[in-house]
Coordinates of C-alpha atoms in Angstrom, one line a residue:
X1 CA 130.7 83.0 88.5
X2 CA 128.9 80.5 86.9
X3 CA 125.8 78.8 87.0
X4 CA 126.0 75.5 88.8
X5 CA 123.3 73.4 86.7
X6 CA 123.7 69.6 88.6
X7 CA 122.1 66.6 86.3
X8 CA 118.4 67.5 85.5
X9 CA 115.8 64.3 85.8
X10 CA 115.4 63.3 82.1
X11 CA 112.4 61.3 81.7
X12 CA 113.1 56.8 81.3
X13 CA 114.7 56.3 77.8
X14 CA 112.1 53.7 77.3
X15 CA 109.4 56.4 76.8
X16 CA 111.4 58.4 75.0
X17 CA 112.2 55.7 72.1
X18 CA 108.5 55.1 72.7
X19 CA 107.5 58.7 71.6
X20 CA 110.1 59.1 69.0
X21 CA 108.7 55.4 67.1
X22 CA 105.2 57.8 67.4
X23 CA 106.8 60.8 65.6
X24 CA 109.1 58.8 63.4
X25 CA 107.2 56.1 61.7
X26 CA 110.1 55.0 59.9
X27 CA 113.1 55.4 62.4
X28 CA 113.8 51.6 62.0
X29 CA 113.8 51.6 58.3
X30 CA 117.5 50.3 57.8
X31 CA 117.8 52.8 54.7
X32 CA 116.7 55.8 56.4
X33 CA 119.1 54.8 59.8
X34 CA 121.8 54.9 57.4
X35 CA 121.3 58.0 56.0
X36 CA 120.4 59.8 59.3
X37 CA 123.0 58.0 61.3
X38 CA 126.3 58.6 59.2
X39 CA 128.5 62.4 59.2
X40 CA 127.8 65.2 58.1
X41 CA 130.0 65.8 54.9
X42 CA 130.1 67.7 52.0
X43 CA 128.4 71.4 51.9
X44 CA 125.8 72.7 54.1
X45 CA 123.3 71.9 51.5
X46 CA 124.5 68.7 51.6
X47 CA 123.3 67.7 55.2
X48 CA 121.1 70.1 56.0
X49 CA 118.0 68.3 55.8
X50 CA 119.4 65.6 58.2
X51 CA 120.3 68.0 60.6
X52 CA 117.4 69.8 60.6
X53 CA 115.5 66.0 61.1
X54 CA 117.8 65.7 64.2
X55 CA 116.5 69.6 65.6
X56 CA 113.4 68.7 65.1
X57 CA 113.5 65.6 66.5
X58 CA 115.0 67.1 69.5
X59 CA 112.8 69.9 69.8
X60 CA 109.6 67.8 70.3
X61 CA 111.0 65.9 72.4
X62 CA 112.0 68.1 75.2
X63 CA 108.7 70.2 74.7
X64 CA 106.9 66.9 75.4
X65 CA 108.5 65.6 78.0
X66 CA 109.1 69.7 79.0
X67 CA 112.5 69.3 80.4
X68 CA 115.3 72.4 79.1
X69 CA 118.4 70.7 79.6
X70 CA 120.2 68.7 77.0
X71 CA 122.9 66.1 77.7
X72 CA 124.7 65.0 74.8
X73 CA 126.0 61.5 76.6
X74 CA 122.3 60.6 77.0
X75 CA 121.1 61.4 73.3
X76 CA 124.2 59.2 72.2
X77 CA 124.3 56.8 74.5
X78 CA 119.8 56.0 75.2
X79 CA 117.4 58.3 73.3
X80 CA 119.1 57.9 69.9
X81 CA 121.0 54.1 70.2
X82 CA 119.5 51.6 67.9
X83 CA 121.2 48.6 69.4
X84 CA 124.3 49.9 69.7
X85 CA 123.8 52.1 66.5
X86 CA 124.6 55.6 67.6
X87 CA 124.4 58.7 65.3
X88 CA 127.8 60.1 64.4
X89 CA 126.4 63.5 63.5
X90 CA 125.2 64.4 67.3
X91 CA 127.9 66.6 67.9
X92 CA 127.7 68.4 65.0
X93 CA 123.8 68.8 65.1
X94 CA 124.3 69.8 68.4
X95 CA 127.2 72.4 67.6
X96 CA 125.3 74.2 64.7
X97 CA 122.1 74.4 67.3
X98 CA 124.4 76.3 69.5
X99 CA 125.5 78.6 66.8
X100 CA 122.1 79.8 65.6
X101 CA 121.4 80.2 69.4
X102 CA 118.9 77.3 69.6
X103 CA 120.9 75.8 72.4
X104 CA 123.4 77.7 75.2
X105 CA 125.9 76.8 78.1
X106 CA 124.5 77.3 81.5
X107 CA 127.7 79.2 81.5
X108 CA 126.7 81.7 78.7
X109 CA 123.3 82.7 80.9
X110 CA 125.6 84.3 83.2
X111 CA 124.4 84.4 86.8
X112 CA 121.8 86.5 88.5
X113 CA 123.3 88.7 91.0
X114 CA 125.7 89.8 88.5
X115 CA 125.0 93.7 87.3
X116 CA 124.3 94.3 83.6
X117 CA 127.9 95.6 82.9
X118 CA 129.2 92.3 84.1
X119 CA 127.3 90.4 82.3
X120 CA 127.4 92.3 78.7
X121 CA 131.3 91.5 78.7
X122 CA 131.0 88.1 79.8
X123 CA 128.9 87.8 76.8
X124 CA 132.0 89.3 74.1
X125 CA 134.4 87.2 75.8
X126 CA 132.4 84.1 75.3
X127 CA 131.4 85.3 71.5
X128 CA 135.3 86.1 71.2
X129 CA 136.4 82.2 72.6
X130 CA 133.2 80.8 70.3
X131 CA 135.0 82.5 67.5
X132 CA 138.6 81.1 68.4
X133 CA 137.0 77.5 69.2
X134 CA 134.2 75.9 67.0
X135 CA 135.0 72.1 68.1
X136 CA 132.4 69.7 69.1
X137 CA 134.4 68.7 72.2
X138 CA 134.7 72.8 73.3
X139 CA 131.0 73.7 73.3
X140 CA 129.7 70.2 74.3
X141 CA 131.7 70.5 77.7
X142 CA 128.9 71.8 79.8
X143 CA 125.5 70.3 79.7
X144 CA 123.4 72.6 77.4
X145 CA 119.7 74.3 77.9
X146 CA 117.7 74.4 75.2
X147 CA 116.7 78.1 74.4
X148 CA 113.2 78.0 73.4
X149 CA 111.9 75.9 75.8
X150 CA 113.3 77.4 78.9
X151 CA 112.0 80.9 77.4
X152 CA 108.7 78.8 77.7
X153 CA 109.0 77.8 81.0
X154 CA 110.1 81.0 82.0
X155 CA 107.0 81.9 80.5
X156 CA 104.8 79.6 82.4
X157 CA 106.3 80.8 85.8
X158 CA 105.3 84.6 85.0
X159 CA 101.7 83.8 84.2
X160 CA 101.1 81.8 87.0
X161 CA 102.2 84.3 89.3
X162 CA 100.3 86.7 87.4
X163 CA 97.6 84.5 88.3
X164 CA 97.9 85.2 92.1
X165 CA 98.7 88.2 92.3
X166 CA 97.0 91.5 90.5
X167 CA 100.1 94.0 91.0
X168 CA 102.5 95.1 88.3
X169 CA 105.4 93.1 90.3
X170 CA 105.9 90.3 92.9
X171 CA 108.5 89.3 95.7
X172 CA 108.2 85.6 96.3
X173 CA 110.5 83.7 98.0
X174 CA 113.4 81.1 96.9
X175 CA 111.7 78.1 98.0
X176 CA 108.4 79.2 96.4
X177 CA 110.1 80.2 93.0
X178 CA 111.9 76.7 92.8
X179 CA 108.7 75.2 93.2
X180 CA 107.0 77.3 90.8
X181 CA 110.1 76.1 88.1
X182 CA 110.3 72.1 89.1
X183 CA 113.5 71.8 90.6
X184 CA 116.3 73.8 92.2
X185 CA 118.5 73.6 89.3
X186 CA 115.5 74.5 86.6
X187 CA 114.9 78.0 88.9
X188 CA 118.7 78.8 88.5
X189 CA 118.4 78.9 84.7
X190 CA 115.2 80.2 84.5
X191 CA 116.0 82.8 87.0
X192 CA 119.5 83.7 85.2
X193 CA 117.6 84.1 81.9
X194 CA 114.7 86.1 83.4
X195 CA 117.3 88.2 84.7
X196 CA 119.5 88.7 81.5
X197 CA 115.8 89.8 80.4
X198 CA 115.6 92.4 83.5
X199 CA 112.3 90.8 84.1
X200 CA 113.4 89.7 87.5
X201 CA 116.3 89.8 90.2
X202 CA 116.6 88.3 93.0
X203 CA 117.1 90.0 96.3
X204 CA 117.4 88.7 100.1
X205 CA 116.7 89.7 103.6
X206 CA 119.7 89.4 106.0
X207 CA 118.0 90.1 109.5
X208 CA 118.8 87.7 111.9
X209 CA 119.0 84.6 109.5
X210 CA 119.2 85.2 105.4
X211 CA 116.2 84.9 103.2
X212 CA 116.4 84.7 99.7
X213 CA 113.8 85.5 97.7
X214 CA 112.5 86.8 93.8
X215 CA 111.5 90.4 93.0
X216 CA 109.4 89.5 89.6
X217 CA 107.9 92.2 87.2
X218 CA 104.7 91.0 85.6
X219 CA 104.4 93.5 83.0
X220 CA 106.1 94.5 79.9
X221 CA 108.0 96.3 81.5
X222 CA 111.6 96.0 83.2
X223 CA 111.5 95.0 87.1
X224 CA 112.3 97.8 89.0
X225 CA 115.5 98.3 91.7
X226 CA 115.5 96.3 94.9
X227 CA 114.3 98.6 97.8
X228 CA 114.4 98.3 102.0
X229 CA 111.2 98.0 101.7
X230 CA 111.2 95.0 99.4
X231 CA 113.5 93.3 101.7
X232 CA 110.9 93.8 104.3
X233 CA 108.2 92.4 102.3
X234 CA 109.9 89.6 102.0
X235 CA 110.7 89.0 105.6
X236 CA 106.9 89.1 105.8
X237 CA 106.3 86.4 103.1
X238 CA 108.8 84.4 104.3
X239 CA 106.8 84.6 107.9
X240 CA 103.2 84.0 106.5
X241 CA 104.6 80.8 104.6
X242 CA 106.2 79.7 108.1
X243 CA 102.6 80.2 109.3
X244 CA 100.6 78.3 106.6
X245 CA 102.6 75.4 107.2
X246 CA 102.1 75.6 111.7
X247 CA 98.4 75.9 110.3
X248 CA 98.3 72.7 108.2
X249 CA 100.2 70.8 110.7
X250 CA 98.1 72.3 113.6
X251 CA 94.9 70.9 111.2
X252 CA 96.0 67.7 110.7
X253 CA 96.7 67.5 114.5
X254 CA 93.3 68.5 114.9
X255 CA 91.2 66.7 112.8
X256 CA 93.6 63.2 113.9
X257 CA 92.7 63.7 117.6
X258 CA 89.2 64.3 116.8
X259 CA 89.0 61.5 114.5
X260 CA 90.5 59.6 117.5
X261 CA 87.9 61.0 120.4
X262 CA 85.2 59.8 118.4
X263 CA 86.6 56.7 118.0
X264 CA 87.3 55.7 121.1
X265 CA 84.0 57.1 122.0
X266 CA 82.7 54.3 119.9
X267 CA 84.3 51.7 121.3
X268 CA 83.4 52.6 125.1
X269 CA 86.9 53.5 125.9
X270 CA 86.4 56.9 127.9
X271 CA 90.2 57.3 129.3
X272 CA 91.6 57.1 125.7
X273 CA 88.6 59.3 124.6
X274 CA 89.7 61.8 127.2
X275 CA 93.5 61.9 125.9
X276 CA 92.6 62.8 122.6
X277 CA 89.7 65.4 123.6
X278 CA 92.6 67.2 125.5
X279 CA 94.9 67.2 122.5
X280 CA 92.5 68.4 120.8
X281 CA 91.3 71.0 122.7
X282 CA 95.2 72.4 123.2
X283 CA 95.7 71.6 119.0
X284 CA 93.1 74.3 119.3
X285 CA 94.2 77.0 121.3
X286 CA 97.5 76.8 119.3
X287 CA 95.7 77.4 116.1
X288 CA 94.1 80.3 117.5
X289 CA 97.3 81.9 118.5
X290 CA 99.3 81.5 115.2
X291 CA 96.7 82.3 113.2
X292 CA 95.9 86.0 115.4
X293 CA 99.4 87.1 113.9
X294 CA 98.9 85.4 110.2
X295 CA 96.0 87.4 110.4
X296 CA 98.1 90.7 111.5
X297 CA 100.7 89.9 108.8
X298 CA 98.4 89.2 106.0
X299 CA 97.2 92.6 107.0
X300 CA 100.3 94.2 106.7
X301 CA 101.2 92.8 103.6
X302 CA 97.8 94.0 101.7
X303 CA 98.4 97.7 102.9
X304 CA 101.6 97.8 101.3
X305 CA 100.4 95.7 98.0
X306 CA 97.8 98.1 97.7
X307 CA 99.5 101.4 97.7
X308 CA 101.8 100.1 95.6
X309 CA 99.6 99.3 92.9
X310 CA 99.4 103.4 92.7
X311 CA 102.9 103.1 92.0
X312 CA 103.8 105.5 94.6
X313 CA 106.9 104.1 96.7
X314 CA 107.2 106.8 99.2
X315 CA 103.7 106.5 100.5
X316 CA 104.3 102.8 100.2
X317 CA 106.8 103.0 102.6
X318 CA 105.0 104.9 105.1
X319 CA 101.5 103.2 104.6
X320 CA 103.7 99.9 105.3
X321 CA 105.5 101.5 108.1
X322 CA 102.2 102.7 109.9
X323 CA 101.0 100.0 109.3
X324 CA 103.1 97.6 110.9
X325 CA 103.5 100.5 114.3
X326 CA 99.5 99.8 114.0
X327 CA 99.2 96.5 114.7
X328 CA 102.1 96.1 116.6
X329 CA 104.2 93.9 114.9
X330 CA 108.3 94.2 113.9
X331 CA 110.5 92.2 112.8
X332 CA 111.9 90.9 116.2
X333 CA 108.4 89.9 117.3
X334 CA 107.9 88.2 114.1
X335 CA 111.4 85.8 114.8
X336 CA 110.1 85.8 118.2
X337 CA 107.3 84.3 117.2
X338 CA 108.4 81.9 115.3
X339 CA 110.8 80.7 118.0
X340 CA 107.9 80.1 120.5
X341 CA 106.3 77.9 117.6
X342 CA 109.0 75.6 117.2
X343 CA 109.4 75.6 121.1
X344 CA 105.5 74.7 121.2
X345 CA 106.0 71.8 119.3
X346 CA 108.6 70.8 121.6
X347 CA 107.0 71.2 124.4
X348 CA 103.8 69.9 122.7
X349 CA 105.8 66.1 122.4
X350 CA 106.7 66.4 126.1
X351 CA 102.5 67.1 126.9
X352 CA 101.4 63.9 124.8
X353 CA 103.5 61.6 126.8
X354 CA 102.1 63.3 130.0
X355 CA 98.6 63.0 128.4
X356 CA 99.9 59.1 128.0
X357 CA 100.2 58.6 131.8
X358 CA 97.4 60.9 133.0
X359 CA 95.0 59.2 135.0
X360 CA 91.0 59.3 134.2
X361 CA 91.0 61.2 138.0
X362 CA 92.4 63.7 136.6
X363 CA 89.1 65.8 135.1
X364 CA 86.1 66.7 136.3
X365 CA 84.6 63.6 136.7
X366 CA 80.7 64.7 137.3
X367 CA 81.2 66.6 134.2
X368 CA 83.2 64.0 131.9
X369 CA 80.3 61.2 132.4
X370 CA 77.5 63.5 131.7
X371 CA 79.5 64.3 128.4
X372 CA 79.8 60.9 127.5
X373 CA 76.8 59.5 128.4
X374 CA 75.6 62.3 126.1
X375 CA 78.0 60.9 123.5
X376 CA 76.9 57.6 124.1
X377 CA 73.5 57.9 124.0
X378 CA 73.9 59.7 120.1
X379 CA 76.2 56.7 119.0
X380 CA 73.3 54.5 119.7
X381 CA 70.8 56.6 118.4
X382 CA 72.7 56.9 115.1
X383 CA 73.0 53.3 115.0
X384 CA 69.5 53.1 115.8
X385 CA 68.9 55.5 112.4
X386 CA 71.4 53.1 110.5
X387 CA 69.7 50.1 111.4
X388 CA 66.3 51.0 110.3
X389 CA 67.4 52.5 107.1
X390 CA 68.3 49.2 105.9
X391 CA 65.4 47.5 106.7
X392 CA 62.9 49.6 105.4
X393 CA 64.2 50.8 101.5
X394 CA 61.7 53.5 101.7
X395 CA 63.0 55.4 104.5
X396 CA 66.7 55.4 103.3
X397 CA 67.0 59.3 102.6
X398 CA 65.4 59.8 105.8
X399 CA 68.2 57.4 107.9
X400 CA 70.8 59.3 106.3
X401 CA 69.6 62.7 107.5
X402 CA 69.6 61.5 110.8
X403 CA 73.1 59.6 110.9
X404 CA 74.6 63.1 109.5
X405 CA 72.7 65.0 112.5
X406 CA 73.8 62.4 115.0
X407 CA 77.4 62.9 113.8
X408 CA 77.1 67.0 114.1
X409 CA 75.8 66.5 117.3
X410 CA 78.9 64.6 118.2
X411 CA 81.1 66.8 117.0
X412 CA 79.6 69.8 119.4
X413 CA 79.5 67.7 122.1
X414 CA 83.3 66.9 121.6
X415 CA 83.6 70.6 121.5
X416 CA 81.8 71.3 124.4
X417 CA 83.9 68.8 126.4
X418 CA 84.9 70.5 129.5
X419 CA 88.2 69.5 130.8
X420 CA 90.1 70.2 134.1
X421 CA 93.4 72.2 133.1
X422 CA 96.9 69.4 133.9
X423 CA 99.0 70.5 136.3

């Protein structure tokens, strides 16, 4: 099976005749265009200093613009076309790059969840077919990766995951590692040649719903098997990223219905400044639940790490285990969890439009007003603080220390808000 490589963004042709006018002072000297433009002819020491111009060329320019993927139509048709000038010695260039092994087929990196035998003789039967077939049109097929840069991104994706994490190997999972490379189709390469390297393989969890994932080595030394227990670390990455993202939208929920409160606060409309307190206040309570079993997860997840780091699997497995029988948590309560969060934000859209129609009756009136008169009376006194700050110059450091406490008095008072539970 092959690698399935779709059309990688190249960066606007217009910067990239911009940067090659940079390198090449002269590339619209009409005698040098004809000289680097025509066929190759004649021996190899005829042309080889115009094709190695033309490797060159095209090696800078893909580790500027860091992109791995070559397409010859777009070097013909944009990078290289001098109004309507195109080199005739692209293919060949291009050919005796993929012969020295500075450029390969997506085909020829073989695909990741093949084993090792598999992919050794798909390697002789491609070197066998490269020796039966040495046209232009035959290797230039495919859309080609350029070799040296993707060995640098490949690279850049190991040290910054060696950056985050202190053990001798990772799991991360699919969605992270695509994000890590740039694009979808950038992790497939760099994933099949990390894995013709044995520096990584990729593994997946197939509980209830299938999570793929990365098993990553981040030392010299070859990544090791897939395990059960990798599989269940994974589930439990895959969870605590499910997790971060409840807790950023849960934030932004928060600190938008605050924002809100106070706002309406200012502008002496209490019923509206009631809505948002109570969205607020639930926002909340949500937080607090989701991130209890973060917490428990993250928990779980640092046992294991850190009995593996002693490179002992066995007592991995049961620190993990004993872990996880500890703090209560399995797989089915994790998926369990999850559902109720997705349900909660369901049912969290059907709340606001009650909130939308509740009536100001509906709370504790007594204790509302003396909130907001509370509230009130800060707003003014803030403004007060304002106000005399800019007329008197001197006392400007002063107004400013009292605005900020003004506003942290607000923001406990908001918190303090005591609201009758809707029913």
């Amino acid at each position: 099976m092959e690698v399935a490589v779709a059309a990688a963004p190249f960066p606007p042709a217009s910067s990239v005749e911009e940067f090659i006018r940079e390198e090449v002072p002269d590339w619209n000297d009409e005698v040098k265009v004809t000289a680097r433009f025509k066929s190759f002819s004649g021996q190899r020491s005829d042309w080889e200093p115009q094709f190695l111009f033309w490797r060159d060329l095209i090696l800078k320019i893909a580790r500027h613009f860091r992109f791995f993927h070559l397409s010859p139509s777009q070097m013909r048709e944009h990078w290289f076309n001098l109004g309507g000038l195109k080199p005739l010695c692209i293919d060949h260039v291009l050919l005796e790059m993929y012969k020295a092994g500075d450029i390969v087929r997506p085909m020829d990196l073989g695909y990741p969840t093949c084993g090792r035998l598999s992919q050794l003789f798909r390697k002789v039967l491609q070197f066998a077919a490269g020796l039966s077939s040495s046209s232009p049109e035959a290797v230039l097929g495919d859309r080609l990766i350029l070799l040296a840069v993707l060995k640098d991104k490949a690279a850049d994706v190991i040290k910054a995951l060696s950056e985050s994490h202190w053990t001798s190997s990772c799991i991360i999972t699919m969605k992270k590692f695509e994000d890590l490379c740039g694009t979808k189709n950038e992790a497939s390469a760099v994933l099949s040649y990390l894995s013709g390297c044995r520096k990584a393989q990729p593994l997946s969890s197939r509980k209830k719903e299938v999570i793929e994932g990365v098993k990553v080595s981040l030392s010299s030394a070859a990544v090791s098997s897939i395990t059960n227990l990798d599989c269940d670390i994974l589930q439990l990455v895959w969870t605590t990223e499910k997790l971060q993202q409840q807790l950023d939208l849960i934030d932004q929920r928060c600190k938008l219905s605050r924002k809100s409160a106070v706002s309406a606060l200012n502008s002496g409309d209490k019923k509206v400044a009631l809505r948002h307190t109570r969205e607020h206040k639930l926002a909340c309570e949500h937080r607090e639940k989701v991130m209890t079993l973060f917490s428990r997860v993250e928990e779980v997840l640092n046992a294991v790490v850190d009995m593996e780091s002693t490179k002992k699997v066995s007592e991995a497995m049961e620190v993990g285990a004993r872990a996880m029988k500890e703090n209560k948590i399995s797989v089915e309560e994790l998926e369990l969890c999850l559902h109720d969060i997705e349900e909660t934000i369901d049912s969290q859209k059907q709340v606001n439009k009650a909130l939308e129609s509740m009536s100001y009756a509906d709370a504790e009136d007594d204790d509302i007003e003396e909130e907001l008169e509370k509230l009130e009376f800060e707003i003014r006194a803030e403004d007060s603080s304002v106000s005399t700050s800019n007329t008197r110059p001197e006392d400007e450091a002063h107004g400013e220390a009292k605005a900020s406490e003004a506003a942290d008095s607000l923001g406990d008072s908001l918190s303090r808000l005591k609201l009758a539970e809707y029913s």
